[in-house]
mmCIF file of C-alpha atoms in Angstrom:
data_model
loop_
_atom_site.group_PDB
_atom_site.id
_atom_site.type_symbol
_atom_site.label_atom_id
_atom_site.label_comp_id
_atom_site.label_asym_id
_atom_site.label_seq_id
_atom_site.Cartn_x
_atom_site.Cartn_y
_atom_site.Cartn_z
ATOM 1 C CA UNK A 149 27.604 50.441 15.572
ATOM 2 C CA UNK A 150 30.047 47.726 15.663
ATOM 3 C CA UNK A 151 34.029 47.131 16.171
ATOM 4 C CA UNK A 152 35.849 46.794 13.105
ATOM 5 C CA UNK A 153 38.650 44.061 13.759
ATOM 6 C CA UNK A 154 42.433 43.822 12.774
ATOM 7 C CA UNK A 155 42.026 42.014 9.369
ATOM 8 C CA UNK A 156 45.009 39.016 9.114
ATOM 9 C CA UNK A 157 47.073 38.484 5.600
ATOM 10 C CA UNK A 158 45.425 35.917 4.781
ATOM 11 C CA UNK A 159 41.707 37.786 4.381
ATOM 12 C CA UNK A 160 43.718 39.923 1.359
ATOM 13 C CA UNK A 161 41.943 42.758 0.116
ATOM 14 C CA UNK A 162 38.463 42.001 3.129
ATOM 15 C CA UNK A 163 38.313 43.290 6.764
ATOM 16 C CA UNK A 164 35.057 42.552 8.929
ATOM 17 C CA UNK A 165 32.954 44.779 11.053
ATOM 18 C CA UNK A 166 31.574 42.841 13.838
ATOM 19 C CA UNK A 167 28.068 43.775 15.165
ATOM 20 C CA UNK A 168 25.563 42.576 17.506
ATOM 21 C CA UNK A 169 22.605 40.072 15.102
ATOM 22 C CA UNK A 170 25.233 40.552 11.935
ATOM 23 C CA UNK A 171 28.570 41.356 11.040
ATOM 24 C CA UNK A 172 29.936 44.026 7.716
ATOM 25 C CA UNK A 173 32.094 41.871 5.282
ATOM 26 C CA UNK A 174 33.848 44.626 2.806
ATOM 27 C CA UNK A 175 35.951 44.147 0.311
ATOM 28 C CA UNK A 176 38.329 47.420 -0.413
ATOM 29 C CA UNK A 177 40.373 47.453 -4.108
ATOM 30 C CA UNK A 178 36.873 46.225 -5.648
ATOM 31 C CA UNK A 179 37.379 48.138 -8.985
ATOM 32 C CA UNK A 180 34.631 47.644 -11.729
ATOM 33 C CA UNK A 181 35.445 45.055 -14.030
ATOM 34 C CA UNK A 182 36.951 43.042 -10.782
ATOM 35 C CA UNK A 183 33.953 42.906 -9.220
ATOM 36 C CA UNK A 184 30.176 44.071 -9.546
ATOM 37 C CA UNK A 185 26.847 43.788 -7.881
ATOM 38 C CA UNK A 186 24.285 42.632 -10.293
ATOM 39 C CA UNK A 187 21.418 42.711 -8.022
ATOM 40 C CA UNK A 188 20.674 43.832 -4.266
ATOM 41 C CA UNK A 189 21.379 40.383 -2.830
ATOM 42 C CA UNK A 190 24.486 39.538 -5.458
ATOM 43 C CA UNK A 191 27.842 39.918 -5.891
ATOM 44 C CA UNK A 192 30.426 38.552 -8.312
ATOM 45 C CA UNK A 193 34.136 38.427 -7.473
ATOM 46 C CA UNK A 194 37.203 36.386 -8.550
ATOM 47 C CA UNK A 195 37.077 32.911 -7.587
ATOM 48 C CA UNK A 196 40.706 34.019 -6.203
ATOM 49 C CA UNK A 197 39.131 35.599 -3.833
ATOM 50 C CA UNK A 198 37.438 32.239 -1.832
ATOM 51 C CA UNK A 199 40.425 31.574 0.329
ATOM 52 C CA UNK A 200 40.143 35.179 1.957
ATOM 53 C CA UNK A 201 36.523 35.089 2.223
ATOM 54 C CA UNK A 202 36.749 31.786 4.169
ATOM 55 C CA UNK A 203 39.383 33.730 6.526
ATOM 56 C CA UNK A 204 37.240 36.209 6.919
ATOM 57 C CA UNK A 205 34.228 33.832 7.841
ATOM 58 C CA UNK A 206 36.732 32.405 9.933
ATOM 59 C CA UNK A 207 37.932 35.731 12.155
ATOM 60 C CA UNK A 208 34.104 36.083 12.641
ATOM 61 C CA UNK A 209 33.577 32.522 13.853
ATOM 62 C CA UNK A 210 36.975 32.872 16.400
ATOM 63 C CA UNK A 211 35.364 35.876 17.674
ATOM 64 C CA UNK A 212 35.334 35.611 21.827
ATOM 65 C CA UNK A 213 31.821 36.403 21.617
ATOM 66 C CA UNK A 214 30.849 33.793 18.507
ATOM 67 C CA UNK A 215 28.903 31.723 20.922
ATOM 68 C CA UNK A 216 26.608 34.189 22.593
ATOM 69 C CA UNK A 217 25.630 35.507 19.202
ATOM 70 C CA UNK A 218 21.910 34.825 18.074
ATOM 71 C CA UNK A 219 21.540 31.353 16.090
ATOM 72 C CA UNK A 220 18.217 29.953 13.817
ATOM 73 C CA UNK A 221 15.875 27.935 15.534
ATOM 74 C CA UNK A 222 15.821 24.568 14.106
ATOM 75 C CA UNK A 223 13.099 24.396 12.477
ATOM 76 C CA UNK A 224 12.385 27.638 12.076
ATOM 77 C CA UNK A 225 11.358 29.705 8.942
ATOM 78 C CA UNK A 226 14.077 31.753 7.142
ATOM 79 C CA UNK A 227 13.053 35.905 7.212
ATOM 80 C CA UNK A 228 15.347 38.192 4.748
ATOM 81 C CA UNK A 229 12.373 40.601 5.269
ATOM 82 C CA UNK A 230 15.160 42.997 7.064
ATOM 83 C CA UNK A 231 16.859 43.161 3.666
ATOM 84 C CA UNK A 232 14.111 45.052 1.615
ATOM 85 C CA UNK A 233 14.769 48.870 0.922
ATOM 86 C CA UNK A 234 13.039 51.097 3.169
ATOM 87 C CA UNK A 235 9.846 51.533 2.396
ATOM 88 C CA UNK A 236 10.115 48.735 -0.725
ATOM 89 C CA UNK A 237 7.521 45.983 -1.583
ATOM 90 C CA UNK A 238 9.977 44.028 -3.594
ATOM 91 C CA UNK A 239 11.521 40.751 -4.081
ATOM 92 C CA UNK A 240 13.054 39.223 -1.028
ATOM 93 C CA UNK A 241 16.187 37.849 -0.864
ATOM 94 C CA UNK A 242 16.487 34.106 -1.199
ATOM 95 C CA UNK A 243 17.024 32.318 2.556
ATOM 96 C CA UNK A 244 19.621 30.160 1.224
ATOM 97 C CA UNK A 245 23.504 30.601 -0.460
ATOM 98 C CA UNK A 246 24.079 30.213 -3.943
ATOM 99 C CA UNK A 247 27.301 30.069 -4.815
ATOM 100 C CA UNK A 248 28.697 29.357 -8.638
ATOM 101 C CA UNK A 249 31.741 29.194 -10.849
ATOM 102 C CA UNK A 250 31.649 32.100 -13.695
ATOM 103 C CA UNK A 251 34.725 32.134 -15.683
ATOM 104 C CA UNK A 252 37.084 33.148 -13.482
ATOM 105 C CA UNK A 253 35.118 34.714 -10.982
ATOM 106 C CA UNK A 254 32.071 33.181 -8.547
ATOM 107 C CA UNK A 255 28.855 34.692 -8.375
ATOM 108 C CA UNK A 256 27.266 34.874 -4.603
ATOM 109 C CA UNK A 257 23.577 35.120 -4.121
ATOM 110 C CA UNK A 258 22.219 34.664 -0.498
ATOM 111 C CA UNK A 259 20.403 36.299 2.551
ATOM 112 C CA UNK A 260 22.692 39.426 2.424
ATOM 113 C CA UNK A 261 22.379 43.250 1.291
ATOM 114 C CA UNK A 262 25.149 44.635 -1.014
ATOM 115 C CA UNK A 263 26.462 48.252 -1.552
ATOM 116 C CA UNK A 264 28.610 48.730 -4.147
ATOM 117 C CA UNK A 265 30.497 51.881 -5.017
ATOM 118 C CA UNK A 266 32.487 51.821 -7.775
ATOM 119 C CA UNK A 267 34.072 54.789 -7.633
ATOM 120 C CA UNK A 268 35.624 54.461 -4.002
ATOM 121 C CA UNK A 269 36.207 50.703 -5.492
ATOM 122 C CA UNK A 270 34.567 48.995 -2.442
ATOM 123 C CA UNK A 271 31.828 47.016 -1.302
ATOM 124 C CA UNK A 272 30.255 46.102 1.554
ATOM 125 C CA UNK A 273 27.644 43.348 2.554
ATOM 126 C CA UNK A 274 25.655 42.470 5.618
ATOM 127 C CA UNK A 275 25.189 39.098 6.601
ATOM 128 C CA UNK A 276 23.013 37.586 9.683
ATOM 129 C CA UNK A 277 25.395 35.574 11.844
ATOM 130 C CA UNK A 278 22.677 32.697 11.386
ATOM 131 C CA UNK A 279 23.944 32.858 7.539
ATOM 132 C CA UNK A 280 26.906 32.288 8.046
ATOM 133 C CA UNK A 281 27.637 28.287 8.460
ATOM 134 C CA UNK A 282 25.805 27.849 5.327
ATOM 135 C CA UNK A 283 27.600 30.478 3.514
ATOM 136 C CA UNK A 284 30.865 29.141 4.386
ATOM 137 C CA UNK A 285 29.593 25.476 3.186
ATOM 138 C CA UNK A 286 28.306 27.200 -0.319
ATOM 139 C CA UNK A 287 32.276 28.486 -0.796
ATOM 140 C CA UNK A 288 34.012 25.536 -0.179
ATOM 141 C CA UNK A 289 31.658 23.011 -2.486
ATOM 142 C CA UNK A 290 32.320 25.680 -4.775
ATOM 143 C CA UNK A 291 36.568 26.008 -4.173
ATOM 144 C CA UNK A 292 36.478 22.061 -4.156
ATOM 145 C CA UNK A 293 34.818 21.537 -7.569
ATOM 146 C CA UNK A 294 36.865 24.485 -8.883
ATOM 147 C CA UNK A 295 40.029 22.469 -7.792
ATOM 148 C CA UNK A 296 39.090 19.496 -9.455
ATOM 149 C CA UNK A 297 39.094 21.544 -12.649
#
């Protein structure tokens, strides 16, 4: 269980769910042919959308309790283990970000899970706080090379 905060203007259609090893990033108004989830650990988007991801990164990251939050070991071997399907012996999820321009939208592979329901027209991921720094990175190589066209 987790406390879902106030989401600010500038996170547009997201809000965040903040939990205890992870927070919930969903995105409501996700209406097929806006967005989709080709895979378990993807998700494609408008590249409109980057600014209010990053604000959403950022209300997690401002969280009072950012800092006692768990954080990788340097050094230490990436697990997406928890991100399998019950009971599932297949593919793990890849222990980095991927981030890349498609048309107008990005494409977003990482250490997450996604749920996708297109017929409420929302999706929801999970993402290990530990994730996040390089997450945030992977958007804004991507919003800078997009800007330079």
């Amino acid at each position: 269980m987790g406390a879902i905060q106030e989401p600010t203007p500038a996170m547009g259609p997201y809000h965040v769910e903040i939990r205890s090893e992870s927070f919930y990033l969903t995105r409501a108004d996700a209406a097929p042919g806006t967005v989709s989830a080709p895979g378990r650990y993807e998700l494609k988007v408008p590249a409109a959308d980057i600014p209010a991801l990053l604000a959403s990164l950022d209300q997690v990251t401002e969280h009072p309790w950012w800092e006692k939050w768990e954080r990788p070991v340097d050094g230490a071997e990436a697990d997406t283990s928890w991100a399998l399907p019950p009971g599932s012996e297949g593919p793990l999820a890849d222990p980095h970000w991927t981030v890349t321009p498609d048309g107008d939208a990005i494409l977003i592979k990482g250490p997450w899970i996604v749920w996708y329901d297109p017929d409420r027209s929302l999706v929801t991921t999970e993402i290990c706080y530990r994730d996040l720094a390089e997450l945030r990175d992977a958007l804004r190589t991507v919003s800078a090379r997009l800007a330079r066209g």
